[in-house]
Short mmCIF file of C-alpha atoms in Angstrom, two decimals:
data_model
loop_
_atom_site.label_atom_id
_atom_site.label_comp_id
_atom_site.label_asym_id
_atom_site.label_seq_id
_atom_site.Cartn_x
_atom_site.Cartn_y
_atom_site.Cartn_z
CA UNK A 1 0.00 0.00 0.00
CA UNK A 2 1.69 3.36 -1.18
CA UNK A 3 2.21 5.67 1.41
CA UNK A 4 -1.00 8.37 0.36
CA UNK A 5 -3.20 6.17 0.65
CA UNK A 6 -2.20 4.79 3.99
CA UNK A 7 -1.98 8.19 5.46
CA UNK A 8 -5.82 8.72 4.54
CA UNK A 9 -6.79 5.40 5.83
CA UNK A 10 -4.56 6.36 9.06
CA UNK A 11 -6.12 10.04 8.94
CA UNK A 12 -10.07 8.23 8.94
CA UNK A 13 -9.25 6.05 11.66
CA UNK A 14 -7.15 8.06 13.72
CA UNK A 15 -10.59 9.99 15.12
CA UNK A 16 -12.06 7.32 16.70
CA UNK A 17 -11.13 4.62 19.58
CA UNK A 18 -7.78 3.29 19.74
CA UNK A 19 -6.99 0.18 21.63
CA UNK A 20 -3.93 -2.44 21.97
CA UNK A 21 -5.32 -6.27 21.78
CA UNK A 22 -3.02 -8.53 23.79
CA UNK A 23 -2.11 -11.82 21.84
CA UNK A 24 -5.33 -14.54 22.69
CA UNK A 25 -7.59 -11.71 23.55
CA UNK A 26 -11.21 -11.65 21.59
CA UNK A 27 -12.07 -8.69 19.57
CA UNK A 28 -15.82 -9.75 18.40
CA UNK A 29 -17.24 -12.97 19.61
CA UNK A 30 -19.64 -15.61 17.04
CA UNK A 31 -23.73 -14.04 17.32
CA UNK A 32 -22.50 -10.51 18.49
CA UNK A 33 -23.26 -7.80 17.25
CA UNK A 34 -19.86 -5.81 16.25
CA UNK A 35 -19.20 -2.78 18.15
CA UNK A 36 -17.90 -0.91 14.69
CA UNK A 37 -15.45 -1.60 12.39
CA UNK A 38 -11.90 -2.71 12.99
CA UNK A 39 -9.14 -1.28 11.46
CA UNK A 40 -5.80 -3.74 12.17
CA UNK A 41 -2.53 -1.48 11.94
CA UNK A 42 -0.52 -3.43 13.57
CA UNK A 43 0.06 -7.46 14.66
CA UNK A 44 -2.79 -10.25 13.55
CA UNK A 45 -6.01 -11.29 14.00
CA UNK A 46 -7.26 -14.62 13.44
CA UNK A 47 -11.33 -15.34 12.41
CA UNK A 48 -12.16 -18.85 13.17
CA UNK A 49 -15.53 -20.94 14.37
CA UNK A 50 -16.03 -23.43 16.56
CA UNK A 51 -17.26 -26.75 14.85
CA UNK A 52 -19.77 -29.39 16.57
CA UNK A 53 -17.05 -31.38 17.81
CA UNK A 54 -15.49 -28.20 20.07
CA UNK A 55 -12.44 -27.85 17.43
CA UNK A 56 -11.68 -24.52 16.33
CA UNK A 57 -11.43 -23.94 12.77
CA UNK A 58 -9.55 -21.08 11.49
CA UNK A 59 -10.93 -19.32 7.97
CA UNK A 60 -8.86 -16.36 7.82
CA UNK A 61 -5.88 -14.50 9.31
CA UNK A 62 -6.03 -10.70 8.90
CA UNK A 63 -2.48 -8.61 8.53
CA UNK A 64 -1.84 -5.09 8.82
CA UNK A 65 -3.78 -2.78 6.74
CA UNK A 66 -6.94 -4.55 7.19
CA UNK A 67 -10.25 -4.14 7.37
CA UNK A 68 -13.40 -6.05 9.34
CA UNK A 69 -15.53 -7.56 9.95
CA UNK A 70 -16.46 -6.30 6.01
CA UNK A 71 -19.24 -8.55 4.96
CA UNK A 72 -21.47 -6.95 8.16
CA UNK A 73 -20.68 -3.57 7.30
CA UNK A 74 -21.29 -3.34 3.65
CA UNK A 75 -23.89 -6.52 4.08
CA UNK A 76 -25.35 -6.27 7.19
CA UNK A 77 -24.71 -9.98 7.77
CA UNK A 78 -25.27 -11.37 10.83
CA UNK A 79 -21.47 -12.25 12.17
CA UNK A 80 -20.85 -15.84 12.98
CA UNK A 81 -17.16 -15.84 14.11
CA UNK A 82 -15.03 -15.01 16.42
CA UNK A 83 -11.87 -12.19 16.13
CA UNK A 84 -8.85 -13.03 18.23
CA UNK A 85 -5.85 -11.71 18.03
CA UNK A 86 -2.76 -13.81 17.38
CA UNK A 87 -0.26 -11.35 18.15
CA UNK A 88 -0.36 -7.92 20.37
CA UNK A 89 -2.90 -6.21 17.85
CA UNK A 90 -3.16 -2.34 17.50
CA UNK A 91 -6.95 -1.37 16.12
CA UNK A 92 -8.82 1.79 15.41
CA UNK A 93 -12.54 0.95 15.75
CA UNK A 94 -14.80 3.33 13.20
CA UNK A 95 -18.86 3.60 13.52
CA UNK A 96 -20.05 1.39 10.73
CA UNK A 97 -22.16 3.91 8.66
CA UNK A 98 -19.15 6.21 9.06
CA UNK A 99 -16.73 3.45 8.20
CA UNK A 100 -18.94 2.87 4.90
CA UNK A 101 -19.43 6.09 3.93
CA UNK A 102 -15.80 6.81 3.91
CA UNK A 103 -15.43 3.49 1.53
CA UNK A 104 -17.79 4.88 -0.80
CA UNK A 105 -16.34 8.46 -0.87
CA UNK A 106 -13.06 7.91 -1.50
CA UNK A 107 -12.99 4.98 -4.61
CA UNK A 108 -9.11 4.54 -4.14
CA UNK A 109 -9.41 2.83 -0.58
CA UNK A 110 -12.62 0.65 -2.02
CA UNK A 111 -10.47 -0.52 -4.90
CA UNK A 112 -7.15 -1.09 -2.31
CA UNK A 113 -9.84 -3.28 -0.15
CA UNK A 114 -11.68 -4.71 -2.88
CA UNK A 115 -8.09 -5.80 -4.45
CA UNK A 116 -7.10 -7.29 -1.11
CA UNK A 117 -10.49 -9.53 -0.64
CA UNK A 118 -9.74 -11.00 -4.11
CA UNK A 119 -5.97 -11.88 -2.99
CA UNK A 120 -7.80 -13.62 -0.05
CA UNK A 121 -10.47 -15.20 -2.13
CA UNK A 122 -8.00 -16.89 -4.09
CA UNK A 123 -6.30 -18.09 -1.15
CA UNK A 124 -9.36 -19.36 -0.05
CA UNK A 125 -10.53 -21.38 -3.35
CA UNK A 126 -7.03 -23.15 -3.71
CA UNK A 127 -7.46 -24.47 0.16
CA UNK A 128 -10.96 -25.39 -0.85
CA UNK A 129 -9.87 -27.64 -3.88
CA UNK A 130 -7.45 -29.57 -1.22
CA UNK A 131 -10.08 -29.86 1.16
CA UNK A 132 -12.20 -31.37 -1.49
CA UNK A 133 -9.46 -32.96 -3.38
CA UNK A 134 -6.18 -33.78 -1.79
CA UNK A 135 -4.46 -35.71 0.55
CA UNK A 136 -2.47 -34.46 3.95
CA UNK A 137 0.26 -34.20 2.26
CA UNK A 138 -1.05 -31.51 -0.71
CA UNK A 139 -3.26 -29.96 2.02
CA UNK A 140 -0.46 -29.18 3.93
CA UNK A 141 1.66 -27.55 1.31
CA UNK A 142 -1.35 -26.21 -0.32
CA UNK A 143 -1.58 -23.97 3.66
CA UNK A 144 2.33 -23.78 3.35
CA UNK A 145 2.18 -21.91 0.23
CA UNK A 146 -0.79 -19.36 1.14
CA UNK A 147 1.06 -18.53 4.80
CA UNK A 148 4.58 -18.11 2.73
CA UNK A 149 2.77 -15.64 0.27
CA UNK A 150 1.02 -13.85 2.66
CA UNK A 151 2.86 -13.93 5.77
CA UNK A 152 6.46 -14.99 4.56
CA UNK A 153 9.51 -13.49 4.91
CA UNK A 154 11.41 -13.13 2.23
CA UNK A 155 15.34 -14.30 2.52
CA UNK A 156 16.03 -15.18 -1.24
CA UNK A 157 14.92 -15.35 -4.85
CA UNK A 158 12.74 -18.26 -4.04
CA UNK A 159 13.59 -18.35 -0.28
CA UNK A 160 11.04 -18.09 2.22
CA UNK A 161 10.70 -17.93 6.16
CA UNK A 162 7.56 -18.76 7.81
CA UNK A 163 6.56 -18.22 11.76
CA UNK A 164 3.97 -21.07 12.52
CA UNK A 165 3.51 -23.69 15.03
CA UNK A 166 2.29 -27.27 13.93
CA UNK A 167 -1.03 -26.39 16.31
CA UNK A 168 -2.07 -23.02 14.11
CA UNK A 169 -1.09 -25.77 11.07
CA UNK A 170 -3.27 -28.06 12.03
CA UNK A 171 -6.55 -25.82 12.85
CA UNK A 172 -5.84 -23.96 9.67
CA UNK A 173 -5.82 -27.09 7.72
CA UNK A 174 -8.42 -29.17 9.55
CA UNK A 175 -5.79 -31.85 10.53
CA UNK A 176 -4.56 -33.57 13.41
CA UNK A 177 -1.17 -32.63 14.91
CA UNK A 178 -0.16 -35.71 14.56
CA UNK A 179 -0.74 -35.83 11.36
CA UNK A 180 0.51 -32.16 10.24
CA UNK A 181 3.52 -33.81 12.02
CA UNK A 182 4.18 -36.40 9.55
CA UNK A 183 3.37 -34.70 6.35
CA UNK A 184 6.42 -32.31 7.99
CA UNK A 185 8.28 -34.77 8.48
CA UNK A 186 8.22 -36.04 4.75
CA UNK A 187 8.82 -32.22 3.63
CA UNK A 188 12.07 -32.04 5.64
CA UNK A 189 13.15 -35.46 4.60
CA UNK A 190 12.34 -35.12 0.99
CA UNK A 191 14.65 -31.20 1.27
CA UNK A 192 11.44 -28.82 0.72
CA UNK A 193 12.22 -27.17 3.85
CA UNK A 194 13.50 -26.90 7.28
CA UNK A 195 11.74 -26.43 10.36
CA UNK A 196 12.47 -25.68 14.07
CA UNK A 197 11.14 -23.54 17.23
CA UNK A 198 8.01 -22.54 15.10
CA UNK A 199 10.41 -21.48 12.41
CA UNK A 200 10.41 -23.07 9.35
CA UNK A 201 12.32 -22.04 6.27
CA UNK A 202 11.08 -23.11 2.87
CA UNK A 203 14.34 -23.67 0.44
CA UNK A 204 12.48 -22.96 -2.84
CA UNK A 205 8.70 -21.89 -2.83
CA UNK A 206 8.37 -22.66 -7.12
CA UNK A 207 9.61 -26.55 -5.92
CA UNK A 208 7.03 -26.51 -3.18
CA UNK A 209 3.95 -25.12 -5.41
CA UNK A 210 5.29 -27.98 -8.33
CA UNK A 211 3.98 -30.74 -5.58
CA UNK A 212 0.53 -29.68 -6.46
CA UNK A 213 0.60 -30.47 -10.18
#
């Protein structure tokens, strides 16, 4: 995001409540009503449900400069998840009908956000297709490849380092631990990465996304 258009995002927000989310605190809980919209400047957020069985199922984590919860605001959709955040979180909370009048009046931000929620989207269709599709082992590298993209630090041409523990793995991914595990096991073995104290390194993301063809 270039610099003007943060600073009008920043300028927006900047009138209303500020607040610092410690990491595992709740922002909006499933069936409430959300007290505005929340604007993420800093850390991460996670937005997850809770399935029948008690397990928590995460759908989406939200990085600096982002937006939500969106489909409420612009919708009016009832919200069904819950907002935690992951890390120490820094949010500006907006009125809604404020929130989405300053969407509407200034078309660069909508196209910014609206540019974003596609990058998601597609994120979201290519775990889909696993889901429906693949085995542990694509599933996993299917999550490996969204969290390098989105979240990844880059070290190299093709080099990538990722901060994840096997447990965010395996609720992002619908999997045991055990089994996230094993699939991580085969990774290191077969040289796709390398992978210690919630730090793994991914030696070349092109060889990693060739698994899935």
């Amino acid at each position: 995001m270039d610099e003007v258009l943060a600073s009008k995002i920043d300028a927006f927000f900047n009138k209303f409540k500020h607040q610092v989310y410690k990491k595992g605190e709740i922002l909006i809980r499933a069936d409430d009503n959300p007290s505005g919209i929340f604007y993420l400047k800093s850390g991460g957020v996670k937005e997850y449900c809770i399935s029948k069985k008690g397990e928590e199922i995460v759908l989406n984590i939200f990085k600096p400069v982002s937006f939500f919860p969106m489909s409420w605001a612009i919708n009016n959709t009832p919200n069904i998840y819950y907002f935690e955040a992951v890390t120490d979180a820094e949010i500006w909370r907006a009125p809604q009908k404020e929130a989405v009048f300053f969407l509407k009046s200034n078309p660069d931000v909508l196209f910014n956000l609206l540019s974003r929620v596609y990058k998601g989207t597609d994120g979201i269709f290519m775990r889909l297709s696993m889901l429906m599709s693949g085995d542990a082992y694509s599933r996993l590298v299917t999550e490996l490849i969204i969290y390098a993209k989105r979240f990844g630090k880059k070290l190299g041409e093709r080099l990538y380092e990722i901060k994840v523990a096997e447990k965010d793995l395996a609720t992002q991914t619908g999997m045991s631990r055990e089994t996230i595990s094993r699939e991580i096991k085969i990774l290191r073995d077969e040289g796709f990465i390398t992978f210690g104290k919630n730090i793994m390194i991914i030696k070349d993301l092109n060889l990693l996304e060739e698994q899935l063809l």
